[in-house]
């Protein structure tokens, strides 16, 4: 990777900042919207297809061919795309006659994630070409924002019978001890299923799983349009066999995203294990799709993501 681009990207809720070093050692910086779009403004119409525009896209080559163009007035109309752009004269040529007028704002997008857009601007790579081999390091608040804005997937919790209300009860701590109007807890899962199973404190099986019950729960979750599942059984940190058995059964039933507490946080306390499994289940589909959309456009690239702990992982 010594002769390849090195790119560091920090994606927040609104803006994405990127810093790159070219194979020749030249440094570049770009700042784009985290929505992955570029905004501009029409200054004048030159002919039926060409417009003089105002923009701050930080590009020096015509790399915008095939980007779709639309306005806030007609966001659903994306059939018009760019056929040519002169970044020196700031003249854009479109594929068809449009409703654009002087003074009107517009957006362009290739429907790619913001880190990909930033990498294209840094490396001067158009959307019709693959990015050059590069080393990409990404830090993102994608998961944090999805959690805070409640934009995760519809999640179900499978928990040992008798512990259905555990996430609701929590630790029973009251941050404001003398508050009279106590707010409801903020739960991220939408449905809970109690599973007839039980392990001893040493991990020995007291009550075996009922496979027929898991099949029934799977059918109910399909009807409820559940997208992701968290599994948290009592004492599973000692013996994860029940969680693993349910996970395999649910995946066979068509549930791709299944999070087991014993895999994610094999600790003695069931509450933090349950909370960890729920958070992972709630965010996993969103994060996996996000990272997949970035990974699929990289060619022979070294791609690592920063964790909340500050380390880099594949």
XYZ file of C-alpha atoms in Angstrom:
314
model
C 0.000 0.000 0.000
C 3.035 2.289 -0.037
C 2.286 3.748 -3.502
C -1.471 4.130 -2.990
C -3.693 6.926 -1.773
C -4.068 7.256 2.003
C -7.418 8.719 3.059
C -8.841 9.475 6.509
C -12.555 10.260 6.767
C -14.599 11.598 9.688
C -18.353 11.400 9.084
C -20.706 13.264 11.400
C -24.419 13.834 11.290
C -24.189 16.849 8.955
C -20.702 17.063 7.452
C -18.009 14.628 6.365
C -14.377 15.760 6.483
C -11.697 13.931 4.547
C -7.928 14.253 4.383
C -5.873 12.497 1.738
C -2.265 11.959 0.772
C -1.617 11.055 -2.866
C 1.000 8.491 -3.954
C 3.218 11.493 -4.780
C 2.882 12.856 -1.249
C 0.490 15.715 -2.073
C -2.054 16.435 0.678
C -5.672 17.392 -0.021
C -8.734 18.136 2.105
C -12.438 18.130 1.253
C -15.649 18.742 3.176
C -18.980 17.372 1.926
C -22.460 16.832 3.282
C -22.922 13.497 5.043
C -25.983 12.905 2.870
C -23.598 12.286 -0.035
C -24.967 15.124 -2.178
C -23.387 18.240 -3.682
C -25.345 21.497 -3.824
C -25.121 24.291 -6.348
C -26.995 27.307 -7.713
C -27.964 28.263 -11.258
C -26.512 31.636 -12.291
C -27.591 31.712 -15.934
C -28.910 29.500 -18.727
C -26.577 29.286 -21.719
C -28.780 27.090 -23.958
C -31.331 24.296 -23.582
C -28.751 21.981 -22.020
C -26.001 24.167 -20.514
C -25.983 26.331 -17.405
C -23.546 28.626 -15.665
C -23.506 27.645 -11.999
C -22.143 28.641 -8.609
C -20.598 25.861 -6.507
C -17.898 24.979 -4.000
C -17.193 21.378 -4.970
C -13.371 21.546 -4.766
C -12.810 19.674 -8.027
C -10.506 20.491 -10.936
C -11.511 17.796 -13.430
C -14.740 16.705 -15.094
C -15.591 13.827 -12.771
C -19.338 14.440 -12.403
C -20.569 12.601 -15.490
C -23.629 10.413 -14.697
C -24.480 12.263 -11.474
C -28.228 12.789 -11.144
C -29.547 16.329 -10.751
C -32.707 17.384 -8.920
C -34.175 20.342 -7.036
C -35.890 20.650 -3.680
C -39.112 21.442 -5.520
C -38.955 18.128 -7.388
C -36.766 15.765 -5.314
C -38.370 12.718 -6.903
C -37.276 13.728 -10.422
C -33.796 12.288 -10.884
C -33.980 11.271 -14.536
C -31.780 14.212 -15.558
C -28.059 13.613 -15.255
C -24.822 15.443 -15.969
C -23.089 14.701 -19.267
C -20.238 17.194 -18.903
C -18.889 19.717 -16.436
C -16.241 22.392 -16.906
C -14.890 23.135 -13.399
C -12.880 26.135 -14.626
C -15.752 27.992 -16.309
C -18.295 26.351 -13.997
C -20.537 25.315 -16.874
C -22.676 22.218 -16.510
C -24.247 20.279 -19.377
C -27.306 18.119 -18.764
C -28.805 15.134 -20.544
C -32.168 16.791 -21.223
C -34.045 20.078 -21.182
C -35.037 21.049 -17.653
C -37.171 23.397 -15.608
C -34.081 25.085 -14.095
C -34.002 28.870 -13.879
C -31.472 31.481 -12.765
C -31.302 31.747 -8.979
C -32.578 28.200 -8.433
C -30.684 25.841 -6.160
C -30.093 22.215 -7.092
C -28.472 19.051 -5.790
C -26.506 16.326 -7.520
C -25.812 12.806 -6.320
C -24.542 9.435 -7.455
C -26.395 7.784 -4.544
C -23.112 6.871 -2.896
C -22.166 7.221 0.766
C -20.384 10.422 1.799
C -16.971 8.735 2.412
C -17.077 7.433 -1.183
C -17.983 10.883 -2.512
C -15.122 12.408 -0.508
C -12.696 9.796 -1.851
C -13.804 10.551 -5.419
C -13.231 14.277 -4.943
C -9.811 13.688 -3.394
C -8.654 11.270 -6.110
C -10.473 12.972 -9.038
C -12.300 9.736 -9.888
C -15.637 9.833 -11.721
C -18.561 7.632 -10.775
C -18.176 5.627 -13.995
C -14.717 4.470 -12.851
C -13.614 2.505 -9.805
C -11.609 4.279 -7.153
C -7.840 3.708 -7.332
C -6.269 1.365 -4.775
C -6.241 3.240 -1.495
C -5.901 2.978 2.254
C -9.141 4.169 3.863
C -9.639 4.872 7.558
C -13.182 5.786 8.586
C -14.584 7.232 11.769
C -18.347 7.675 11.727
C -21.251 8.607 14.004
C -23.632 6.590 11.820
C -24.505 4.210 14.663
C -24.673 6.929 17.318
C -26.981 9.054 15.180
C -29.243 6.109 14.350
C -29.528 5.359 18.080
C -30.228 8.967 19.113
C -32.666 9.592 16.258
C -34.373 6.197 16.679
C -33.620 5.177 13.106
C -32.540 1.611 13.819
C -34.348 -1.493 12.607
C -37.497 -2.970 14.123
C -36.083 -5.164 16.882
C -37.459 -8.042 18.959
C -36.033 -9.387 22.216
C -36.037 -13.076 23.127
C -35.394 -13.499 26.851
C -35.729 -16.205 29.514
C -39.303 -16.677 30.716
C -40.011 -14.446 33.706
C -37.659 -11.625 32.613
C -39.831 -9.938 29.989
C -39.794 -6.576 31.751
C -36.061 -6.536 32.554
C -35.146 -3.762 30.045
C -38.116 -1.718 31.282
C -37.224 -2.101 34.964
C -33.485 -1.657 34.401
C -31.518 -0.934 37.578
C -34.389 1.105 39.084
C -31.998 4.022 39.471
C -33.641 7.466 39.425
C -31.334 10.219 38.115
C -33.620 12.857 39.653
C -34.560 11.433 43.022
C -37.331 13.909 43.880
C -38.866 14.134 40.409
C -42.610 13.530 40.645
C -43.303 13.127 36.918
C -41.085 10.118 36.210
C -40.668 9.585 32.427
C -41.077 6.201 30.801
C -37.807 4.365 29.983
C -36.492 4.794 26.469
C -36.696 1.302 24.941
C -35.343 0.540 21.478
C -37.047 -2.821 20.989
C -40.696 -3.075 19.947
C -41.674 -6.563 21.044
C -40.542 -9.153 23.637
C -40.931 -12.935 23.579
C -40.370 -15.016 26.707
C -38.610 -18.300 25.959
C -39.178 -21.398 28.045
C -35.603 -22.285 28.960
C -33.477 -22.130 32.093
C -29.862 -22.634 33.080
C -28.419 -22.875 36.547
C -25.825 -20.414 37.821
C -23.190 -22.963 36.767
C -24.578 -23.213 33.241
C -26.293 -26.557 33.695
C -29.550 -27.066 31.805
C -32.556 -26.985 34.137
C -35.196 -26.600 31.422
C -34.367 -27.526 27.840
C -35.415 -25.426 24.867
C -38.693 -26.125 23.118
C -37.914 -25.958 19.386
C -41.622 -25.804 18.541
C -41.957 -22.636 20.621
C -39.073 -20.996 18.729
C -40.762 -21.874 15.424
C -43.968 -20.267 16.677
C -42.071 -17.147 17.793
C -40.370 -16.952 14.373
C -43.772 -17.003 12.667
C -45.058 -14.284 14.990
C -42.012 -12.114 14.315
C -42.470 -12.476 10.560
C -46.079 -11.311 10.932
C -44.894 -8.388 13.080
C -42.293 -7.541 10.376
C -39.400 -7.779 12.818
C -36.088 -7.041 11.084
C -33.556 -7.800 13.799
C -33.474 -10.031 16.889
C -31.639 -9.853 20.222
C -31.291 -12.979 22.386
C -30.447 -12.743 26.094
C -30.865 -15.763 28.362
C -30.112 -16.042 32.055
C -26.588 -17.406 32.767
C -25.821 -17.793 29.037
C -22.335 -16.395 29.693
C -21.654 -19.742 31.402
C -23.330 -21.872 28.746
C -24.224 -20.219 25.421
C -25.756 -23.369 23.907
C -29.386 -22.226 24.202
C -28.660 -18.838 22.633
C -26.686 -20.476 19.846
C -29.462 -22.995 19.207
C -32.104 -20.270 18.976
C -29.855 -18.166 16.732
C -29.369 -21.059 14.306
C -33.090 -21.789 14.290
C -34.027 -18.150 13.627
C -31.444 -17.773 10.864
C -32.841 -20.906 9.223
C -36.266 -19.245 9.466
C -35.016 -16.247 7.490
C -33.788 -13.793 10.144
C -30.390 -12.562 9.020
C -29.608 -10.188 11.897
C -29.538 -12.119 15.181
C -27.476 -10.848 18.142
C -26.572 -13.144 21.063
C -25.675 -11.594 24.411
C -23.184 -14.385 25.133
C -21.208 -13.527 21.992
C -21.205 -9.766 22.483
C -20.831 -9.364 26.240
C -20.179 -12.678 28.062
C -20.484 -11.186 31.547
C -22.329 -12.368 34.632
C -24.945 -9.591 34.760
C -27.932 -10.200 32.508
C -29.073 -6.553 32.283
C -25.947 -5.129 30.577
C -25.762 -8.255 28.405
C -29.357 -7.700 27.330
C -28.797 -4.000 26.671
C -25.691 -4.761 24.606
C -27.505 -7.380 22.528
C -30.422 -5.001 21.952
C -28.190 -2.123 20.866
C -26.277 -4.384 18.503
C -29.447 -5.842 17.001
C -31.004 -2.392 16.609
C -27.987 -0.927 14.779
C -26.375 -3.872 12.991
C -28.452 -3.838 9.750
C -27.998 -0.076 9.365
C -24.243 -0.207 9.936
C -23.681 -3.294 7.789
C -25.527 -1.724 4.842
C -23.563 1.509 5.288
C -20.195 -0.266 5.347
C -21.195 -2.564 2.474
C -22.086 0.451 0.314
C -18.582 1.816 0.921
C -16.734 -1.484 0.571
C -18.350 -2.440 -2.751
C -16.851 0.515 -4.642
C -13.322 0.045 -3.314
C -10.860 -1.878 -5.435
C -7.914 -3.633 -3.787
C -8.224 -1.304 -0.831
C -7.228 -1.463 2.819
C -10.415 -0.420 4.636
C -10.608 -0.076 8.419
C -13.211 1.454 10.718
C -12.668 3.205 14.035
C -14.592 1.770 17.002
C -16.048 3.748 19.914
C -12.998 2.650 21.901
C -10.698 4.414 19.436
C -9.159 1.338 17.800
C -9.239 0.325 14.146
C -10.899 -2.893 12.975
C -11.518 -4.513 9.605
